[in-house]
Amino acid sequence: HVQLVESGGGSVQVGGSLNISCAAPGYILSTSCMGWFRQAPGQEREAVAVIGSDGPSVENPVRGRFTISRDGSAKTMYLQMNNLKPEDSAMYYCAVVKNPTRVRAAGIGSADFGYWGQGTQVTVS
Protein backbone atom coordinates (compact mmCIF):
# COMPACT_ATOMS: atom_id res chain seq x y z
CA HIS A 1 0.00 0.00 0.00
CA VAL A 2 1.61 3.22 -1.19
CA GLN A 3 0.92 6.25 0.96
CA LEU A 4 1.10 9.59 -0.75
CA VAL A 5 0.46 12.59 1.45
CA GLU A 6 -0.65 15.90 0.00
CA SER A 7 -0.50 19.17 1.91
CA GLY A 8 -0.75 22.90 1.38
CA GLY A 9 -4.27 23.31 0.10
CA GLY A 10 -6.64 25.98 1.33
CA SER A 11 -8.76 28.95 0.41
CA VAL A 12 -7.41 31.84 -1.60
CA GLN A 13 -8.75 34.85 -3.42
CA VAL A 14 -8.91 35.12 -7.17
CA GLY A 15 -5.47 35.96 -8.50
CA GLY A 16 -3.75 34.52 -5.45
CA SER A 17 -1.19 31.74 -5.18
CA LEU A 18 -0.83 28.41 -3.43
CA ASN A 19 1.89 25.80 -3.31
CA ILE A 20 0.81 22.25 -2.64
CA SER A 21 3.14 19.35 -2.04
CA CYS A 22 3.08 15.58 -2.14
CA ALA A 23 5.36 13.34 -0.13
CA ALA A 24 5.99 9.86 -1.51
CA PRO A 25 7.25 6.92 0.57
CA GLY A 26 10.94 6.21 0.51
CA TYR A 27 10.55 3.02 -1.52
CA ILE A 28 9.04 4.89 -4.48
CA LEU A 29 11.67 5.07 -7.16
CA SER A 30 12.90 8.58 -7.73
CA THR A 31 12.65 7.93 -11.46
CA SER A 32 8.94 7.03 -11.41
CA CYS A 33 6.67 9.49 -13.13
CA MET A 34 4.43 11.48 -10.80
CA GLY A 35 1.52 13.77 -11.46
CA TRP A 36 -1.15 16.10 -10.15
CA PHE A 37 -4.82 15.61 -10.89
CA ARG A 38 -7.92 17.46 -9.77
CA GLN A 39 -11.60 16.82 -9.45
CA ALA A 40 -14.33 19.36 -8.88
CA PRO A 41 -17.78 18.36 -7.58
CA GLY A 42 -19.85 16.78 -10.32
CA GLN A 43 -16.96 16.68 -12.73
CA GLU A 44 -14.56 14.00 -13.86
CA ARG A 45 -11.02 13.86 -12.60
CA GLU A 46 -8.62 15.64 -14.93
CA ALA A 47 -4.88 15.77 -15.26
CA VAL A 48 -3.18 18.99 -14.24
CA ALA A 49 0.51 18.29 -14.68
CA VAL A 50 2.91 15.39 -14.89
CA ILE A 51 6.65 15.23 -14.30
CA GLY A 52 9.09 12.61 -15.48
CA SER A 53 12.70 12.13 -16.50
CA ASP A 54 11.98 14.15 -19.64
CA GLY A 55 10.71 17.09 -17.62
CA PRO A 56 7.28 18.53 -16.85
CA SER A 57 4.12 18.43 -18.88
CA VAL A 58 1.39 20.91 -17.94
CA GLU A 59 -2.17 20.85 -19.26
CA ASN A 60 -3.49 23.75 -21.29
CA PRO A 61 -6.00 25.17 -18.76
CA VAL A 62 -3.22 25.86 -16.27
CA ARG A 63 -0.20 26.32 -18.50
CA GLY A 64 1.65 29.50 -17.71
CA ARG A 65 0.07 29.67 -14.24
CA PHE A 66 0.99 26.34 -12.65
CA THR A 67 4.45 24.84 -12.25
CA ILE A 68 5.17 21.24 -11.30
CA SER A 69 8.49 20.27 -9.74
CA ARG A 70 10.23 17.68 -7.60
CA ASP A 71 12.87 18.12 -4.94
CA GLY A 72 16.41 16.76 -5.14
CA SER A 73 15.42 13.38 -3.79
CA ALA A 74 12.49 13.30 -6.24
CA LYS A 75 10.35 11.94 -3.43
CA THR A 76 8.49 15.20 -2.87
CA MET A 77 6.53 16.82 -5.65
CA TYR A 78 5.19 20.34 -5.73
CA LEU A 79 2.58 22.30 -7.62
CA GLN A 80 3.03 26.05 -7.57
CA MET A 81 -0.26 27.64 -8.54
CA ASN A 82 -0.33 31.32 -9.47
CA ASN A 83 -3.06 33.63 -10.70
CA LEU A 84 -5.69 31.25 -9.41
CA LYS A 85 -9.19 31.34 -10.86
CA PRO A 86 -12.51 30.13 -9.45
CA GLU A 87 -12.48 27.28 -11.99
CA ASP A 88 -9.30 25.99 -10.35
CA SER A 89 -11.31 25.10 -7.25
CA ALA A 90 -11.16 21.33 -6.78
CA MET A 91 -9.72 18.50 -4.77
CA TYR A 92 -6.15 18.06 -5.91
CA TYR A 93 -4.61 14.59 -5.89
CA CYS A 94 -1.04 13.48 -6.40
CA ALA A 95 -0.30 10.16 -8.02
CA VAL A 96 2.55 7.82 -8.92
CA VAL A 97 2.66 5.46 -11.88
CA LYS A 98 1.90 1.79 -11.32
CA ASN A 99 4.81 0.64 -13.45
CA PRO A 100 8.08 2.11 -12.20
CA THR A 101 9.58 1.76 -15.67
CA ARG A 102 7.26 4.56 -16.83
CA VAL A 103 9.73 7.35 -16.26
CA ARG A 104 8.87 9.73 -19.08
CA ALA A 105 5.99 12.18 -18.92
CA ALA A 106 5.52 12.17 -22.68
CA GLY A 107 2.67 9.93 -23.73
CA ILE A 108 1.59 9.04 -20.23
CA GLY A 109 -2.09 8.90 -19.34
CA SER A 110 -4.16 8.82 -16.21
CA ALA A 111 -4.58 5.05 -16.53
CA ASP A 112 -0.85 4.70 -15.94
CA PHE A 113 -1.20 6.06 -12.43
CA GLY A 114 -1.99 3.49 -9.80
CA TYR A 115 -1.16 5.07 -6.48
CA TRP A 116 -3.09 8.07 -5.21
CA GLY A 117 -3.10 10.40 -2.26
CA GLN A 118 -6.16 11.39 -0.25
CA GLY A 119 -6.29 14.82 -1.82
CA THR A 120 -6.02 18.41 -0.67
CA GLN A 121 -8.79 20.93 -1.24
CA VAL A 122 -8.15 24.15 -3.13
CA THR A 123 -10.87 26.78 -3.09
CA VAL A 124 -10.63 30.01 -5.06
CA SER A 125 -13.20 32.74 -4.55
PDB file of C-alpha atoms in Angstrom:
ATOM      1  CA  HIS A   1       0.000   0.000   0.000  1.00  0.00           C
ATOM      2  CA  VAL A   2       1.609   3.216  -1.189  1.00  0.00           C
ATOM      3  CA  GLN A   3       0.925   6.247   0.965  1.00  0.00           C
ATOM      4  CA  LEU A   4       1.100   9.590  -0.746  1.00  0.00           C
ATOM      5  CA  VAL A   5       0.464  12.587   1.455  1.00  0.00           C
ATOM      6  CA  GLU A   6      -0.646  15.896  -0.003  1.00  0.00           C
ATOM      7  CA  SER A   7      -0.503  19.166   1.909  1.00  0.00           C
ATOM      8  CA  GLY A   8      -0.752  22.901   1.382  1.00  0.00           C
ATOM      9  CA  GLY A   9      -4.275  23.305   0.095  1.00  0.00           C
ATOM     10  CA  GLY A  10      -6.639  25.981   1.332  1.00  0.00           C
ATOM     11  CA  SER A  11      -8.760  28.947   0.412  1.00  0.00           C
ATOM     12  CA  VAL A  12      -7.406  31.841  -1.603  1.00  0.00           C
ATOM     13  CA  GLN A  13      -8.750  34.853  -3.416  1.00  0.00           C
ATOM     14  CA  VAL A  14      -8.906  35.118  -7.168  1.00  0.00           C
ATOM     15  CA  GLY A  15      -5.466  35.963  -8.501  1.00  0.00           C
ATOM     16  CA  GLY A  16      -3.753  34.523  -5.453  1.00  0.00           C
ATOM     17  CA  SER A  17      -1.188  31.741  -5.176  1.00  0.00           C
ATOM     18  CA  LEU A  18      -0.832  28.412  -3.427  1.00  0.00           C
ATOM     19  CA  ASN A  19       1.895  25.801  -3.309  1.00  0.00           C
ATOM     20  CA  ILE A  20       0.806  22.253  -2.643  1.00  0.00           C
ATOM     21  CA  SER A  21       3.135  19.348  -2.038  1.00  0.00           C
ATOM     22  CA  CYS A  22       3.081  15.578  -2.137  1.00  0.00           C
ATOM     23  CA  ALA A  23       5.358  13.340  -0.132  1.00  0.00           C
ATOM     24  CA  ALA A  24       5.989   9.864  -1.509  1.00  0.00           C
ATOM     25  CA  PRO A  25       7.252   6.924   0.573  1.00  0.00           C
ATOM     26  CA  GLY A  26      10.939   6.214   0.510  1.00  0.00           C
ATOM     27  CA  TYR A  27      10.549   3.024  -1.520  1.00  0.00           C
ATOM     28  CA  ILE A  28       9.038   4.886  -4.476  1.00  0.00           C
ATOM     29  CA  LEU A  29      11.670   5.072  -7.162  1.00  0.00           C
ATOM     30  CA  SER A  30      12.898   8.579  -7.728  1.00  0.00           C
ATOM     31  CA  THR A  31      12.649   7.927 -11.459  1.00  0.00           C
ATOM     32  CA  SER A  32       8.944   7.032 -11.412  1.00  0.00           C
ATOM     33  CA  CYS A  33       6.666   9.487 -13.129  1.00  0.00           C
ATOM     34  CA  MET A  34       4.429  11.476 -10.803  1.00  0.00           C
ATOM     35  CA  GLY A  35       1.523  13.769 -11.459  1.00  0.00           C
ATOM     36  CA  TRP A  36      -1.152  16.102 -10.147  1.00  0.00           C
ATOM     37  CA  PHE A  37      -4.817  15.608 -10.894  1.00  0.00           C
ATOM     38  CA  ARG A  38      -7.916  17.464  -9.769  1.00  0.00           C
ATOM     39  CA  GLN A  39     -11.600  16.821  -9.453  1.00  0.00           C
ATOM     40  CA  ALA A  40     -14.329  19.365  -8.881  1.00  0.00           C
ATOM     41  CA  PRO A  41     -17.780  18.358  -7.580  1.00  0.00           C
ATOM     42  CA  GLY A  42     -19.854  16.776 -10.317  1.00  0.00           C
ATOM     43  CA  GLN A  43     -16.959  16.676 -12.732  1.00  0.00           C
ATOM     44  CA  GLU A  44     -14.557  14.003 -13.859  1.00  0.00           C
ATOM     45  CA  ARG A  45     -11.016  13.861 -12.600  1.00  0.00           C
ATOM     46  CA  GLU A  46      -8.623  15.639 -14.929  1.00  0.00           C
ATOM     47  CA  ALA A  47      -4.883  15.767 -15.260  1.00  0.00           C
ATOM     48  CA  VAL A  48      -3.184  18.990 -14.240  1.00  0.00           C
ATOM     49  CA  ALA A  49       0.510  18.293 -14.683  1.00  0.00           C
ATOM     50  CA  VAL A  50       2.914  15.393 -14.886  1.00  0.00           C
ATOM     51  CA  ILE A  51       6.650  15.226 -14.303  1.00  0.00           C
ATOM     52  CA  GLY A  52       9.085  12.612 -15.484  1.00  0.00           C
ATOM     53  CA  SER A  53      12.703  12.133 -16.505  1.00  0.00           C
ATOM     54  CA  ASP A  54      11.977  14.153 -19.637  1.00  0.00           C
ATOM     55  CA  GLY A  55      10.712  17.095 -17.621  1.00  0.00           C
ATOM     56  CA  PRO A  56       7.277  18.527 -16.846  1.00  0.00           C
ATOM     57  CA  SER A  57       4.118  18.433 -18.883  1.00  0.00           C
ATOM     58  CA  VAL A  58       1.389  20.914 -17.942  1.00  0.00           C
ATOM     59  CA  GLU A  59      -2.166  20.846 -19.258  1.00  0.00           C
ATOM     60  CA  ASN A  60      -3.487  23.749 -21.290  1.00  0.00           C
ATOM     61  CA  PRO A  61      -6.002  25.166 -18.760  1.00  0.00           C
ATOM     62  CA  VAL A  62      -3.221  25.860 -16.267  1.00  0.00           C
ATOM     63  CA  ARG A  63      -0.195  26.317 -18.496  1.00  0.00           C
ATOM     64  CA  GLY A  64       1.655  29.498 -17.709  1.00  0.00           C
ATOM     65  CA  ARG A  65       0.073  29.668 -14.243  1.00  0.00           C
ATOM     66  CA  PHE A  66       0.989  26.336 -12.648  1.00  0.00           C
ATOM     67  CA  THR A  67       4.454  24.837 -12.252  1.00  0.00           C
ATOM     68  CA  ILE A  68       5.173  21.241 -11.301  1.00  0.00           C
ATOM     69  CA  SER A  69       8.486  20.265  -9.737  1.00  0.00           C
ATOM     70  CA  ARG A  70      10.228  17.678  -7.603  1.00  0.00           C
ATOM     71  CA  ASP A  71      12.867  18.121  -4.941  1.00  0.00           C
ATOM     72  CA  GLY A  72      16.407  16.763  -5.144  1.00  0.00           C
ATOM     73  CA  SER A  73      15.423  13.379  -3.791  1.00  0.00           C
ATOM     74  CA  ALA A  74      12.488  13.296  -6.238  1.00  0.00           C
ATOM     75  CA  LYS A  75      10.351  11.938  -3.430  1.00  0.00           C
ATOM     76  CA  THR A  76       8.494  15.199  -2.865  1.00  0.00           C
ATOM     77  CA  MET A  77       6.531  16.820  -5.646  1.00  0.00           C
ATOM     78  CA  TYR A  78       5.187  20.338  -5.730  1.00  0.00           C
ATOM     79  CA  LEU A  79       2.584  22.298  -7.619  1.00  0.00           C
ATOM     80  CA  GLN A  80       3.027  26.048  -7.566  1.00  0.00           C
ATOM     81  CA  MET A  81      -0.260  27.640  -8.536  1.00  0.00           C
ATOM     82  CA  ASN A  82      -0.327  31.325  -9.473  1.00  0.00           C
ATOM     83  CA  ASN A  83      -3.063  33.626 -10.704  1.00  0.00           C
ATOM     84  CA  LEU A  84      -5.691  31.245  -9.413  1.00  0.00           C
ATOM     85  CA  LYS A  85      -9.190  31.342 -10.863  1.00  0.00           C
ATOM     86  CA  PRO A  86     -12.511  30.127  -9.455  1.00  0.00           C
ATOM     87  CA  GLU A  87     -12.475  27.281 -11.987  1.00  0.00           C
ATOM     88  CA  ASP A  88      -9.296  25.989 -10.346  1.00  0.00           C
ATOM     89  CA  SER A  89     -11.314  25.101  -7.253  1.00  0.00           C
ATOM     90  CA  ALA A  90     -11.156  21.335  -6.782  1.00  0.00           C
ATOM     91  CA  MET A  91      -9.719  18.500  -4.774  1.00  0.00           C
ATOM     92  CA  TYR A  92      -6.145  18.060  -5.909  1.00  0.00           C
ATOM     93  CA  TYR A  93      -4.607  14.592  -5.890  1.00  0.00           C
ATOM     94  CA  CYS A  94      -1.044  13.476  -6.400  1.00  0.00           C
ATOM     95  CA  ALA A  95      -0.304  10.165  -8.025  1.00  0.00           C
ATOM     96  CA  VAL A  96       2.545   7.821  -8.918  1.00  0.00           C
ATOM     97  CA  VAL A  97       2.663   5.461 -11.875  1.00  0.00           C
ATOM     98  CA  LYS A  98       1.898   1.785 -11.320  1.00  0.00           C
ATOM     99  CA  ASN A  99       4.805   0.643 -13.445  1.00  0.00           C
ATOM    100  CA  PRO A 100       8.080   2.110 -12.195  1.00  0.00           C
ATOM    101  CA  THR A 101       9.578   1.761 -15.673  1.00  0.00           C
ATOM    102  CA  ARG A 102       7.257   4.562 -16.830  1.00  0.00           C
ATOM    103  CA  VAL A 103       9.735   7.346 -16.257  1.00  0.00           C
ATOM    104  CA  ARG A 104       8.872   9.727 -19.082  1.00  0.00           C
ATOM    105  CA  ALA A 105       5.987  12.183 -18.917  1.00  0.00           C
ATOM    106  CA  ALA A 106       5.517  12.171 -22.676  1.00  0.00           C
ATOM    107  CA  GLY A 107       2.666   9.927 -23.734  1.00  0.00           C
ATOM    108  CA  ILE A 108       1.590   9.045 -20.233  1.00  0.00           C
ATOM    109  CA  GLY A 109      -2.089   8.903 -19.344  1.00  0.00           C
ATOM    110  CA  SER A 110      -4.163   8.820 -16.205  1.00  0.00           C
ATOM    111  CA  ALA A 111      -4.578   5.053 -16.527  1.00  0.00           C
ATOM    112  CA  ASP A 112      -0.846   4.704 -15.942  1.00  0.00           C
ATOM    113  CA  PHE A 113      -1.196   6.061 -12.428  1.00  0.00           C
ATOM    114  CA  GLY A 114      -1.994   3.486  -9.797  1.00  0.00           C
ATOM    115  CA  TYR A 115      -1.159   5.074  -6.479  1.00  0.00           C
ATOM    116  CA  TRP A 116      -3.086   8.066  -5.212  1.00  0.00           C
ATOM    117  CA  GLY A 117      -3.095  10.397  -2.255  1.00  0.00           C
ATOM    118  CA  GLN A 118      -6.155  11.391  -0.249  1.00  0.00           C
ATOM    119  CA  GLY A 119      -6.290  14.825  -1.820  1.00  0.00           C
ATOM    120  CA  THR A 120      -6.021  18.414  -0.669  1.00  0.00           C
ATOM    121  CA  GLN A 121      -8.794  20.933  -1.242  1.00  0.00           C
ATOM    122  CA  VAL A 122      -8.145  24.149  -3.128  1.00  0.00           C
ATOM    123  CA  THR A 123     -10.870  26.781  -3.094  1.00  0.00           C
ATOM    124  CA  VAL A 124     -10.632  30.009  -5.056  1.00  0.00           C
ATOM    125  CA  SER A 125     -13.196  32.740  -4.551  1.00  0.00           C
TER     126      SER A 125
END
